[in-house]
Amino acid sequence: MFRITFSNPVSVHFIGIGGISMSALAELLHKQGFSVSGSDLKETPLTKHLESLGITVSYTQQASNITEECSVVIYTAAVHADNPEMVRAAELSLPILERKDLLGQIMQQYRHVAGVAGSHGKTSTTSMLSLMLMEGELDPTILVGGVLDGIGGNLRMGSDNYLVAEACEYCNSFLSFYPTDAIILNIEAEHLDFFKDLEDIRHSFRRYTEILPESGTLVINGDIERLSELTNGLPAKVLTYGLCKTPEQCASYDYAATDCSFDANGFGSYDLYEKGQLLGRISLRVIGMHNISNSMAAAALAFSYGVSFDAVAAALLKYTGTHRRFEYKGTVNGVRVYDDYAHHPSEISATLSAARACVSGTQKLWCVFQPHTFSRTKAFLPEFAKSLALADTVVLADIYSASREKDPGDISSGNIAELLKEKGKEVYYFHSFDEIEKFLSTHCAPNDLLITMGAGDIVSVAESFVSA
C-alpha cells in the first residue's frame, strides 16, 4: 500500500474532494506542502474554500483529470470502480487509496490521536473535545465532520502533538485508523446496508477498542449493554461515564452527571462528578440530554490529557453547536427555523425531545423530515414513525435520491406517513421541496418552531424558507 508521510510531500488527487471529510484531508495535505487537486460534481462552499487556497478543483469527473504527474489517487466508498477517474488511474498503474486508509496514515503522524466513535453524536463530541483542548492550550489539529465556527470550518491545523478526529464505523472505516485514545458514545443498529445486525456492529466496536495501545485511554458510555464484552482484557485504561438521578449513584461511573436542568432555550446544565466527588457545575449552550452525555465523554478524555475543569467548563460555554446540528437558521413571520442532520430514529428522538422544551402553550413543533437511504428507512420503519410522532406536525419529503443506493421500489416516505396517520398524527407528504415550502408558508404560525431534518439536502428548505 502507498504510504503518505508529511516528510515526503507528493502530488495527490481526490475524487469527491467536496465531501466534509475529504475536503478537510485535502486542505491538511495542502498545508503540509503536498500538491493537491480534486474533482466533484458541484460547487459548494467547501470546494470554493479549497479553490481559494490554490487547490485545483474540477466540476466534472473525467479521465483527463488524472495525469502521470499524480502520485496517488484518493477516493471514498461512494466512488465506484467504473468512475472515469478511477479507470484512468488504473490504466496508469497509479496507487489508489481509500479515504479511511489516508486518514489512518495521517493519524500515524501525530503523538496523541483521539478517535471519537459511536452510532450517534460523533461530530458534536469531537467539536466539544476540540474546543476543550484549545482552551487548555494544547494546540490540537482537528478534523471534524461538520463546520465548527470555533475553528472557522472543518479543519484546524495545530501541532503534531494532538489530533482529534471522528472515527466512523460505516464499512469498518475505523478499523483502518490508529487512535492512541478513543471515545465510544453509543452502539446501536445502524448502517444495516453494510453490517448484518447489531451483534456484527458490536464486534467491530470491540475490534476498534483493541487498536488502543497500553498507554491509551478508552472513554466509554457506561450504560452500553454488555459493556464488559467491549472492555474486558483491554491493555488501555478504561473510563466510564453516565447519567445519574442522585449524587449517591455517581460513584458507579468514573464520570457522572446529576441534577440536570434546562433553561428556556433548552440549554442544559449539570453537576459533574469524578469517581463520586463533585467537580463543579457545567453549563451548555446547546440543547438536549444527549449533549449533556456528549459533553461528559469529551470532558473525561480532556481530563486525561491534563485539561483543567475550568478550561473544560469555559470551552463548553463557547460551544454553540456545529452547522446542521440543531442549527438556528432564522425567524420568519415569528416562526423559528432550525436544521438538524438527524437521520436515525434515536437521533430524531433526541433532537425532537430537546426541541419540545423550546415550545409551550399553543405553539407547535413542526418537523420536515427527509429519509436517507432506502435500506435504513425499511429497516427502521416503525421506529421512524415512533420518533417523528414527537412532533406536532410532520412533513415528509421523498427519500434522498442521491444516496448510495438504488430505489428498490418497495419503500417510500409514504410508508412512514401511513404509520403516523395510524398514530393519529398530523402528517403531510410532498414530492418536491417547492410544494413543501409553499405549504409551510401558509400553515406555520407565529411562535411555532420548525425544524428540517435529515442527512440529505433538506437543509435547502430551511434556507429557502428563511430567505423568502
CSV table of C-alpha atoms in Angstrom, one decimal:
chain,number,residue,atom,x,y,z
A,1,MET,CA,0.0,0.0,0.0
A,2,PHE,CA,1.2,3.5,-0.9
A,3,ARG,CA,2.3,5.4,2.3
A,4,ILE,CA,1.7,9.1,2.9
A,5,THR,CA,4.2,10.8,5.2
A,6,PHE,CA,4.5,14.5,5.9
A,7,SER,CA,8.2,14.4,5.4
A,8,ASN,CA,7.7,13.4,1.7
A,9,PRO,CA,5.0,15.6,0.1
A,10,VAL,CA,3.8,14.3,-3.2
A,11,SER,CA,1.0,15.0,-5.8
A,12,VAL,CA,-2.4,13.9,-4.6
A,13,HIS,CA,-5.8,13.8,-6.4
A,14,PHE,CA,-9.1,13.5,-4.5
A,15,ILE,CA,-12.2,12.0,-6.3
A,16,GLY,CA,-15.1,13.6,-4.4
A,17,ILE,CA,-13.0,16.4,-2.9
A,18,GLY,CA,-16.1,18.4,-1.8
A,19,GLY,CA,-17.1,15.9,0.9
A,20,ILE,CA,-16.9,17.1,4.5
A,21,SER,CA,-14.1,14.7,5.4
A,22,MET,CA,-12.3,14.7,2.0
A,23,SER,CA,-12.2,18.5,1.9
A,24,ALA,CA,-10.5,18.6,5.3
A,25,LEU,CA,-8.0,16.0,4.4
A,26,ALA,CA,-7.2,17.8,1.1
A,27,GLU,CA,-6.7,21.1,2.9
A,28,LEU,CA,-4.5,19.4,5.6
A,29,LEU,CA,-2.2,17.8,2.9
A,30,HIS,CA,-2.1,21.1,1.0
A,31,LYS,CA,-0.9,22.9,4.1
A,32,GLN,CA,1.7,20.2,4.7
A,33,GLY,CA,3.2,21.1,1.3
A,34,PHE,CA,1.5,18.4,-0.9
A,35,SER,CA,0.4,19.3,-4.4
A,36,VAL,CA,-3.4,18.7,-4.2
A,37,SER,CA,-6.1,18.6,-6.9
A,38,GLY,CA,-9.6,17.1,-6.9
A,39,SER,CA,-12.9,16.7,-8.6
A,40,ASP,CA,-16.6,16.8,-7.5
A,41,LEU,CA,-19.9,17.1,-9.2
A,42,LYS,CA,-20.9,20.5,-8.0
A,43,GLU,CA,-19.5,23.7,-6.5
A,44,THR,CA,-20.1,24.1,-2.8
A,45,PRO,CA,-18.8,26.5,-0.1
A,46,LEU,CA,-16.3,23.7,0.8
A,47,THR,CA,-14.9,23.5,-2.8
A,48,LYS,CA,-14.8,27.2,-3.1
A,49,HIS,CA,-12.8,27.4,0.0
A,50,LEU,CA,-10.3,24.8,-1.3
A,51,GLU,CA,-10.0,26.8,-4.5
A,52,SER,CA,-9.3,30.0,-2.5
A,53,LEU,CA,-6.3,28.1,-1.1
A,54,GLY,CA,-4.9,27.4,-4.6
A,55,ILE,CA,-6.2,23.8,-4.9
A,56,THR,CA,-7.4,23.0,-8.4
A,57,VAL,CA,-11.0,21.6,-8.4
A,58,SER,CA,-12.7,20.2,-11.4
A,59,TYR,CA,-16.5,20.0,-11.5
A,60,THR,CA,-16.6,17.1,-13.9
A,61,GLN,CA,-15.2,13.7,-13.2
A,62,GLN,CA,-13.3,12.7,-16.3
A,63,ALA,CA,-10.2,10.7,-17.2
A,64,SER,CA,-8.2,13.8,-18.2
A,65,ASN,CA,-8.2,15.0,-14.6
A,66,ILE,CA,-5.7,12.1,-13.9
A,67,THR,CA,-2.2,12.6,-15.2
A,68,GLU,CA,1.0,10.7,-14.9
A,69,GLU,CA,2.3,13.5,-12.6
A,70,CYS,CA,-0.2,12.3,-10.0
A,71,SER,CA,1.5,10.3,-7.2
A,72,VAL,CA,-1.7,8.8,-5.6
A,73,VAL,CA,-5.4,9.0,-6.0
A,74,ILE,CA,-7.8,9.2,-3.0
A,75,TYR,CA,-11.4,8.0,-3.2
A,76,THR,CA,-14.4,7.3,-0.9
A,77,ALA,CA,-16.6,4.2,-0.6
A,78,ALA,CA,-19.2,6.2,-2.7
A,79,VAL,CA,-16.9,6.2,-5.7
A,80,HIS,CA,-17.4,3.1,-7.9
A,81,ALA,CA,-14.7,1.3,-9.9
A,82,ASP,CA,-16.2,2.4,-13.2
A,83,ASN,CA,-15.7,6.1,-12.4
A,84,PRO,CA,-13.7,7.5,-15.3
A,85,GLU,CA,-11.0,8.9,-13.0
A,86,MET,CA,-10.7,5.5,-11.2
A,87,VAL,CA,-10.4,3.8,-14.6
A,88,ARG,CA,-7.7,6.2,-15.8
A,89,ALA,CA,-5.8,5.8,-12.5
A,90,ALA,CA,-5.8,2.0,-13.0
A,91,GLU,CA,-4.7,2.4,-16.7
A,92,LEU,CA,-1.7,4.5,-15.5
A,93,SER,CA,-1.0,2.0,-12.6
A,94,LEU,CA,-1.2,4.8,-10.1
A,95,PRO,CA,-1.5,4.0,-6.4
A,96,ILE,CA,-5.1,4.3,-5.2
A,97,LEU,CA,-6.1,4.8,-1.5
A,98,GLU,CA,-9.5,4.9,0.1
A,99,ARG,CA,-10.2,7.8,2.4
A,100,LYS,CA,-10.1,5.7,5.5
A,101,ASP,CA,-6.6,4.5,4.7
A,102,LEU,CA,-5.4,8.0,4.1
A,103,LEU,CA,-6.8,9.2,7.4
A,104,GLY,CA,-5.2,6.2,9.2
A,105,GLN,CA,-1.8,7.1,7.7
A,106,ILE,CA,-2.3,10.7,8.7
A,107,MET,CA,-3.1,9.6,12.3
A,108,GLN,CA,0.4,8.0,12.5
A,109,GLN,CA,2.0,11.4,12.1
A,110,TYR,CA,0.7,12.5,15.5
A,111,ARG,CA,1.7,11.6,19.1
A,112,HIS,CA,-1.7,11.6,20.7
A,113,VAL,CA,-4.7,10.7,18.5
A,114,ALA,CA,-8.3,10.9,19.9
A,115,GLY,CA,-10.7,8.9,17.8
A,116,VAL,CA,-14.4,9.7,18.6
A,117,ALA,CA,-16.7,6.8,17.7
A,118,GLY,CA,-20.3,5.9,18.2
A,119,SER,CA,-23.5,5.4,16.3
A,120,HIS,CA,-24.6,9.0,17.1
A,121,GLY,CA,-23.0,12.2,18.4
A,122,LYS,CA,-19.6,12.0,16.9
A,123,THR,CA,-19.5,15.4,15.3
A,124,SER,CA,-20.8,17.2,18.4
A,125,THR,CA,-18.5,15.4,20.8
A,126,THR,CA,-15.4,15.8,18.5
A,127,SER,CA,-16.2,19.6,18.4
A,128,MET,CA,-16.6,19.8,22.2
A,129,LEU,CA,-13.3,17.9,22.8
A,130,SER,CA,-11.5,20.1,20.3
A,131,LEU,CA,-12.6,23.3,22.0
A,132,MET,CA,-11.5,21.8,25.3
A,133,LEU,CA,-8.0,21.1,24.1
A,134,MET,CA,-7.8,24.5,22.5
A,135,GLU,CA,-8.9,26.1,25.8
A,136,GLY,CA,-6.3,24.0,27.6
A,137,GLU,CA,-3.7,25.4,25.2
A,138,LEU,CA,-2.7,22.0,23.8
A,139,ASP,CA,-2.8,23.3,20.2
A,140,PRO,CA,-4.6,20.3,18.6
A,141,THR,CA,-5.0,19.5,14.9
A,142,ILE,CA,-8.7,19.0,14.3
A,143,LEU,CA,-10.7,17.1,11.7
A,144,VAL,CA,-14.4,17.4,12.3
A,145,GLY,CA,-17.3,16.1,10.2
A,146,GLY,CA,-19.1,19.4,10.2
A,147,VAL,CA,-18.5,23.1,10.0
A,148,LEU,CA,-17.4,24.3,13.5
A,149,ASP,CA,-17.5,28.1,13.9
A,150,GLY,CA,-14.9,27.9,16.7
A,151,ILE,CA,-12.3,26.8,14.2
A,152,GLY,CA,-13.7,28.5,11.1
A,153,GLY,CA,-14.5,25.3,9.2
A,154,ASN,CA,-13.9,21.6,9.4
A,155,LEU,CA,-10.1,21.7,9.9
A,156,ARG,CA,-7.8,23.3,12.3
A,157,MET,CA,-4.0,23.0,11.8
A,158,GLY,CA,-2.2,22.7,15.1
A,159,SER,CA,0.9,20.9,16.3
A,160,ASP,CA,1.8,17.3,15.7
A,161,ASN,CA,1.2,16.5,19.3
A,162,TYR,CA,-2.6,16.1,19.4
A,163,LEU,CA,-5.0,15.1,16.6
A,164,VAL,CA,-8.8,14.9,17.2
A,165,ALA,CA,-10.9,13.1,14.6
A,166,GLU,CA,-14.2,11.3,14.1
A,167,ALA,CA,-14.0,7.6,13.8
A,168,CYS,CA,-16.9,6.3,11.7
A,169,GLU,CA,-17.9,2.6,11.8
A,170,TYR,CA,-19.5,2.5,8.4
A,171,CYS,CA,-17.8,-0.1,6.2
A,172,ASN,CA,-15.5,-0.7,9.2
A,173,SER,CA,-13.6,2.5,8.3
A,174,PHE,CA,-12.4,3.0,11.9
A,175,LEU,CA,-10.6,-0.3,11.8
A,176,SER,CA,-8.1,1.3,9.4
A,177,PHE,CA,-7.3,4.1,12.0
A,178,TYR,CA,-4.6,4.4,14.6
A,179,PRO,CA,-6.0,6.2,17.6
A,180,THR,CA,-4.0,6.3,20.8
A,181,ASP,CA,-7.1,7.2,22.7
A,182,ALA,CA,-10.8,6.7,22.0
A,183,ILE,CA,-14.4,7.7,22.9
A,184,ILE,CA,-17.3,5.3,22.3
A,185,LEU,CA,-20.6,7.2,22.8
A,186,ASN,CA,-23.2,4.5,22.0
A,187,ILE,CA,-23.7,1.4,19.9
A,188,GLU,CA,-26.9,0.9,18.0
A,189,ALA,CA,-28.2,-0.8,14.9
A,190,GLU,CA,-27.2,1.4,12.1
A,191,HIS,CA,-25.7,1.2,8.6
A,192,LEU,CA,-27.5,-2.1,8.0
A,193,ASP,CA,-26.7,-1.9,4.3
A,194,PHE,CA,-23.2,-2.9,5.4
A,195,PHE,CA,-23.5,-4.6,8.8
A,196,LYS,CA,-25.5,-7.8,9.3
A,197,ASP,CA,-27.0,-6.9,12.6
A,198,LEU,CA,-26.3,-5.3,16.0
A,199,GLU,CA,-24.0,-8.1,17.0
A,200,ASP,CA,-21.9,-7.5,13.9
A,201,ILE,CA,-21.7,-3.9,14.8
A,202,ARG,CA,-20.7,-4.7,18.4
A,203,HIS,CA,-18.0,-7.0,17.1
A,204,SER,CA,-16.5,-4.2,15.0
A,205,PHE,CA,-16.5,-1.8,18.0
A,206,ARG,CA,-14.7,-4.4,20.1
A,207,ARG,CA,-12.0,-4.7,17.4
A,208,TYR,CA,-11.8,-0.9,17.4
A,209,THR,CA,-11.1,-0.8,21.2
A,210,GLU,CA,-8.3,-3.4,20.7
A,211,ILE,CA,-6.4,-1.0,18.5
A,212,LEU,CA,-5.6,1.2,21.5
A,213,PRO,CA,-2.1,0.8,23.0
A,214,GLU,CA,-1.4,0.1,26.6
A,215,SER,CA,-0.6,3.8,27.2
A,216,GLY,CA,-4.0,4.8,25.8
A,217,THR,CA,-7.4,5.6,27.3
A,218,LEU,CA,-10.8,4.4,26.3
A,219,VAL,CA,-13.8,6.6,27.4
A,220,ILE,CA,-17.0,4.7,27.0
A,221,ASN,CA,-20.7,5.1,27.9
A,222,GLY,CA,-21.2,3.0,31.0
A,223,ASP,CA,-24.8,2.3,30.0
A,224,ILE,CA,-23.9,0.3,26.8
A,225,GLU,CA,-25.4,-3.1,27.1
A,226,ARG,CA,-23.0,-6.0,28.0
A,227,LEU,CA,-20.2,-3.4,28.5
A,228,SER,CA,-17.7,-6.0,29.7
A,229,GLU,CA,-17.7,-7.7,26.3
A,230,LEU,CA,-16.3,-4.5,24.9
A,231,THR,CA,-13.8,-3.6,27.6
A,232,ASN,CA,-12.6,-6.8,29.3
A,233,GLY,CA,-8.9,-7.6,28.7
A,234,LEU,CA,-8.0,-4.3,27.0
A,235,PRO,CA,-4.5,-3.1,27.6
A,236,ALA,CA,-5.7,0.6,27.6
A,237,LYS,CA,-7.2,2.4,30.6
A,238,VAL,CA,-11.0,2.3,30.6
A,239,LEU,CA,-13.1,5.3,31.9
A,240,THR,CA,-16.9,5.1,32.1
A,241,TYR,CA,-19.4,7.9,32.1
A,242,GLY,CA,-23.1,8.1,32.7
A,243,LEU,CA,-26.2,10.0,33.9
A,244,CYS,CA,-27.4,9.6,37.5
A,245,LYS,CA,-30.6,10.6,39.3
A,246,THR,CA,-28.9,11.2,42.6
A,247,PRO,CA,-25.3,12.2,43.7
A,248,GLU,CA,-25.1,8.9,45.6
A,249,GLN,CA,-25.3,7.0,42.3
A,250,CYS,CA,-22.4,8.9,40.7
A,251,ALA,CA,-19.7,6.6,42.2
A,252,SER,CA,-20.8,3.8,39.8
A,253,TYR,CA,-19.2,5.7,36.9
A,254,ASP,CA,-15.8,7.3,36.6
A,255,TYR,CA,-17.6,10.5,35.4
A,256,ALA,CA,-21.2,11.2,36.1
A,257,ALA,CA,-23.8,13.9,35.7
A,258,THR,CA,-26.7,14.6,38.1
A,259,ASP,CA,-29.1,17.5,38.9
A,260,CYS,CA,-29.6,18.1,35.1
A,261,SER,CA,-31.8,21.0,34.2
A,262,PHE,CA,-32.7,23.1,31.1
A,263,ASP,CA,-33.3,26.8,30.7
A,264,ALA,CA,-35.9,28.5,28.5
A,265,ASN,CA,-33.7,27.9,25.4
A,266,GLY,CA,-33.4,24.2,26.1
A,267,PHE,CA,-29.7,24.6,27.1
A,268,GLY,CA,-28.6,22.1,29.7
A,269,SER,CA,-26.6,22.3,32.9
A,270,TYR,CA,-25.5,19.7,35.4
A,271,ASP,CA,-23.2,18.8,38.3
A,272,LEU,CA,-20.2,16.8,37.1
A,273,TYR,CA,-18.7,14.1,39.4
A,274,GLU,CA,-15.4,12.3,39.1
A,275,LYS,CA,-15.3,9.0,40.9
A,276,GLY,CA,-18.1,10.2,43.2
A,277,GLN,CA,-16.6,13.6,44.0
A,278,LEU,CA,-18.2,16.8,42.8
A,279,LEU,CA,-16.0,18.7,40.4
A,280,GLY,CA,-18.4,21.6,39.7
A,281,ARG,CA,-21.4,22.8,37.7
A,282,ILE,CA,-21.3,22.6,33.9
A,283,SER,CA,-23.4,24.8,31.7
A,284,LEU,CA,-24.1,24.3,28.0
A,285,ARG,CA,-25.2,26.4,25.1
A,286,VAL,CA,-26.7,23.5,23.1
A,287,ILE,CA,-29.9,21.6,23.7
A,288,GLY,CA,-30.9,18.2,25.0
A,289,MET,CA,-29.9,15.4,27.4
A,290,HIS,CA,-27.9,13.8,24.6
A,291,ASN,CA,-25.5,16.8,24.6
A,292,ILE,CA,-25.1,16.6,28.3
A,293,SER,CA,-23.9,13.0,27.7
A,294,ASN,CA,-21.7,14.0,24.8
A,295,SER,CA,-20.1,16.8,26.9
A,296,MET,CA,-19.2,14.3,29.7
A,297,ALA,CA,-17.5,12.0,27.3
A,298,ALA,CA,-15.4,14.8,25.9
A,299,ALA,CA,-14.6,16.1,29.3
A,300,ALA,CA,-13.4,12.7,30.5
A,301,LEU,CA,-10.8,12.4,27.7
A,302,ALA,CA,-9.8,16.1,28.1
A,303,PHE,CA,-9.1,15.5,31.8
A,304,SER,CA,-6.9,12.5,30.8
A,305,TYR,CA,-4.8,15.0,28.7
A,306,GLY,CA,-4.4,17.3,31.7
A,307,VAL,CA,-7.0,19.9,30.8
A,308,SER,CA,-8.4,21.6,33.9
A,309,PHE,CA,-12.1,21.6,34.9
A,310,ASP,CA,-12.2,25.4,34.5
A,311,ALA,CA,-10.9,25.1,30.9
A,312,VAL,CA,-13.4,22.3,30.1
A,313,ALA,CA,-16.3,24.5,31.5
A,314,ALA,CA,-15.1,27.5,29.6
A,315,ALA,CA,-14.9,25.6,26.3
A,316,LEU,CA,-18.4,24.2,26.7
A,317,LEU,CA,-19.7,27.8,27.2
A,318,LYS,CA,-18.1,28.6,23.8
A,319,TYR,CA,-19.6,25.7,22.0
A,320,THR,CA,-22.9,26.7,20.3
A,321,GLY,CA,-23.1,23.7,18.0
A,322,THR,CA,-21.8,22.8,14.6
A,323,HIS,CA,-23.6,23.5,11.4
A,324,ARG,CA,-26.6,21.2,10.7
A,325,ARG,CA,-26.8,20.2,14.4
A,326,PHE,CA,-29.9,21.9,15.7
A,327,GLU,CA,-28.6,24.9,13.8
A,328,TYR,CA,-30.6,28.1,14.1
A,329,LYS,CA,-31.4,29.4,10.5
A,330,GLY,CA,-33.5,32.4,11.3
A,331,THR,CA,-37.0,33.6,12.2
A,332,VAL,CA,-39.7,34.4,9.6
A,333,ASN,CA,-43.1,35.8,10.5
A,334,GLY,CA,-42.5,34.7,14.0
A,335,VAL,CA,-41.6,31.1,13.0
A,336,ARG,CA,-38.3,29.9,14.5
A,337,VAL,CA,-36.4,27.8,11.9
A,338,TYR,CA,-33.8,25.2,12.7
A,339,ASP,CA,-32.0,22.5,10.8
A,340,ASP,CA,-30.5,19.2,12.0
A,341,TYR,CA,-28.6,16.3,10.5
A,342,ALA,CA,-30.5,13.6,12.4
A,343,HIS,CA,-31.3,10.6,10.2
A,344,HIS,CA,-31.6,7.7,12.6
A,345,PRO,CA,-34.7,7.2,14.9
A,346,SER,CA,-32.6,7.6,18.0
A,347,GLU,CA,-31.1,10.9,16.7
A,348,ILE,CA,-34.6,12.1,15.7
A,349,SER,CA,-36.0,11.3,19.2
A,350,ALA,CA,-33.1,13.1,20.9
A,351,THR,CA,-33.4,16.2,18.8
A,352,LEU,CA,-37.2,16.4,18.9
A,353,SER,CA,-37.3,15.8,22.6
A,354,ALA,CA,-34.9,18.6,23.2
A,355,ALA,CA,-36.8,20.9,20.8
A,356,ARG,CA,-40.0,20.2,22.7
A,357,ALA,CA,-38.6,22.1,25.6
A,358,CYS,CA,-38.5,25.2,23.3
A,359,VAL,CA,-42.2,25.3,22.6
A,360,SER,CA,-45.1,25.8,25.0
A,361,GLY,CA,-48.8,26.5,25.1
A,362,THR,CA,-50.4,26.8,21.7
A,363,GLN,CA,-47.0,26.8,19.9
A,364,LYS,CA,-46.5,23.9,17.5
A,365,LEU,CA,-43.4,21.8,16.8
A,366,TRP,CA,-43.0,21.1,13.1
A,367,CYS,CA,-40.6,18.5,11.7
A,368,VAL,CA,-39.8,18.4,8.0
A,369,PHE,CA,-38.1,15.0,7.5
A,370,GLN,CA,-36.2,13.6,4.5
A,371,PRO,CA,-35.3,9.9,5.0
A,372,HIS,CA,-31.8,8.9,4.0
A,373,THR,CA,-31.2,5.6,2.2
A,374,PHE,CA,-33.9,3.1,1.3
A,375,SER,CA,-32.4,0.3,3.5
A,376,ARG,CA,-32.4,2.5,6.6
A,377,THR,CA,-36.0,3.6,6.0
A,378,LYS,CA,-37.1,0.0,5.5
A,379,ALA,CA,-35.1,-1.4,8.5
A,380,PHE,CA,-36.4,1.1,11.0
A,381,LEU,CA,-39.9,2.0,9.6
A,382,PRO,CA,-41.8,1.6,12.9
A,383,GLU,CA,-39.0,3.4,14.8
A,384,PHE,CA,-39.1,6.3,12.4
A,385,ALA,CA,-42.8,6.7,12.9
A,386,LYS,CA,-42.4,6.5,16.7
A,387,SER,CA,-39.7,9.1,16.9
A,388,LEU,CA,-41.3,11.5,14.4
A,389,ALA,CA,-44.5,11.3,16.4
A,390,LEU,CA,-42.8,13.5,19.0
A,391,ALA,CA,-43.5,16.5,16.7
A,392,ASP,CA,-46.9,18.0,16.5
A,393,THR,CA,-46.9,18.1,12.7
A,394,VAL,CA,-44.7,16.1,10.3
A,395,VAL,CA,-44.0,16.9,6.7
A,396,LEU,CA,-42.2,14.2,4.7
A,397,ALA,CA,-40.0,14.6,1.6
A,398,ASP,CA,-39.0,11.8,-0.7
A,399,ILE,CA,-36.2,9.5,0.4
A,400,TYR,CA,-32.9,11.2,-0.5
A,401,SER,CA,-32.5,10.4,-4.2
A,402,ALA,CA,-28.7,11.0,-4.3
A,403,SER,CA,-28.0,8.4,-1.6
A,404,ARG,CA,-25.7,5.5,-2.2
A,405,GLU,CA,-28.5,3.1,-3.0
A,406,LYS,CA,-30.9,2.4,-6.0
A,407,ASP,CA,-34.6,2.6,-5.3
A,408,PRO,CA,-35.8,-1.0,-4.7
A,409,GLY,CA,-39.4,0.1,-5.4
A,410,ASP,CA,-40.9,-1.3,-2.2
A,411,ILE,CA,-40.3,1.5,0.3
A,412,SER,CA,-41.1,5.3,0.3
A,413,SER,CA,-41.8,8.1,2.7
A,414,GLY,CA,-45.4,7.2,2.2
A,415,ASN,CA,-44.9,4.2,4.3
A,416,ILE,CA,-43.8,6.4,7.2
A,417,ALA,CA,-46.9,8.7,6.6
A,418,GLU,CA,-49.2,5.7,6.9
A,419,LEU,CA,-47.9,4.7,10.2
A,420,LEU,CA,-48.0,8.2,11.5
A,421,LYS,CA,-51.7,8.5,10.5
A,422,GLU,CA,-52.4,5.3,12.4
A,423,LYS,CA,-51.0,7.0,15.4
A,424,GLY,CA,-53.4,9.9,14.9
A,425,LYS,CA,-50.6,12.3,13.9
A,426,GLU,CA,-51.0,15.2,11.5
A,427,VAL,CA,-48.7,14.3,8.6
A,428,TYR,CA,-48.2,15.5,5.0
A,429,TYR,CA,-46.1,14.0,2.2
A,430,PHE,CA,-44.9,16.0,-0.8
A,431,HIS,CA,-42.7,15.0,-3.7
A,432,SER,CA,-40.9,18.4,-4.2
A,433,PHE,CA,-39.3,21.0,-2.0
A,434,ASP,CA,-41.3,23.7,-3.7
A,435,GLU,CA,-44.5,22.1,-2.5
A,436,ILE,CA,-43.2,21.8,1.0
A,437,GLU,CA,-42.1,25.4,1.2
A,438,LYS,CA,-45.5,26.7,-0.1
A,439,PHE,CA,-47.3,24.5,2.4
A,440,LEU,CA,-45.2,25.7,5.3
A,441,SER,CA,-45.5,29.4,4.3
A,442,THR,CA,-49.3,29.1,4.6
A,443,HIS,CA,-49.7,26.8,7.6
A,444,CYS,CA,-46.9,27.7,10.1
A,445,ALA,CA,-48.0,30.3,12.7
A,446,PRO,CA,-46.0,32.8,14.8
A,447,ASN,CA,-44.0,31.3,17.6
A,448,ASP,CA,-44.1,27.9,16.1
A,449,LEU,CA,-40.8,26.0,15.9
A,450,LEU,CA,-39.9,24.4,12.5
A,451,ILE,CA,-37.0,22.0,12.1
A,452,THR,CA,-35.8,20.5,8.9
A,453,MET,CA,-34.2,17.1,9.4
A,454,GLY,CA,-32.1,14.6,7.5
A,455,ALA,CA,-28.7,13.7,6.1
A,456,GLY,CA,-29.5,14.8,2.6
A,457,ASP,CA,-30.3,18.2,1.1
A,458,ILE,CA,-33.4,19.1,3.1
A,459,VAL,CA,-31.4,22.0,4.7
A,460,SER,CA,-32.2,23.9,1.5
A,461,VAL,CA,-35.9,24.0,2.5
A,462,ALA,CA,-35.0,25.8,5.8
A,463,GLU,CA,-32.6,28.2,4.0
A,464,SER,CA,-35.2,29.0,1.3
A,465,PHE,CA,-38.0,29.4,3.8
A,466,VAL,CA,-35.9,31.9,5.8
A,467,SER,CA,-34.8,33.9,2.8
A,468,ALA,CA,-38.2,34.1,1.1
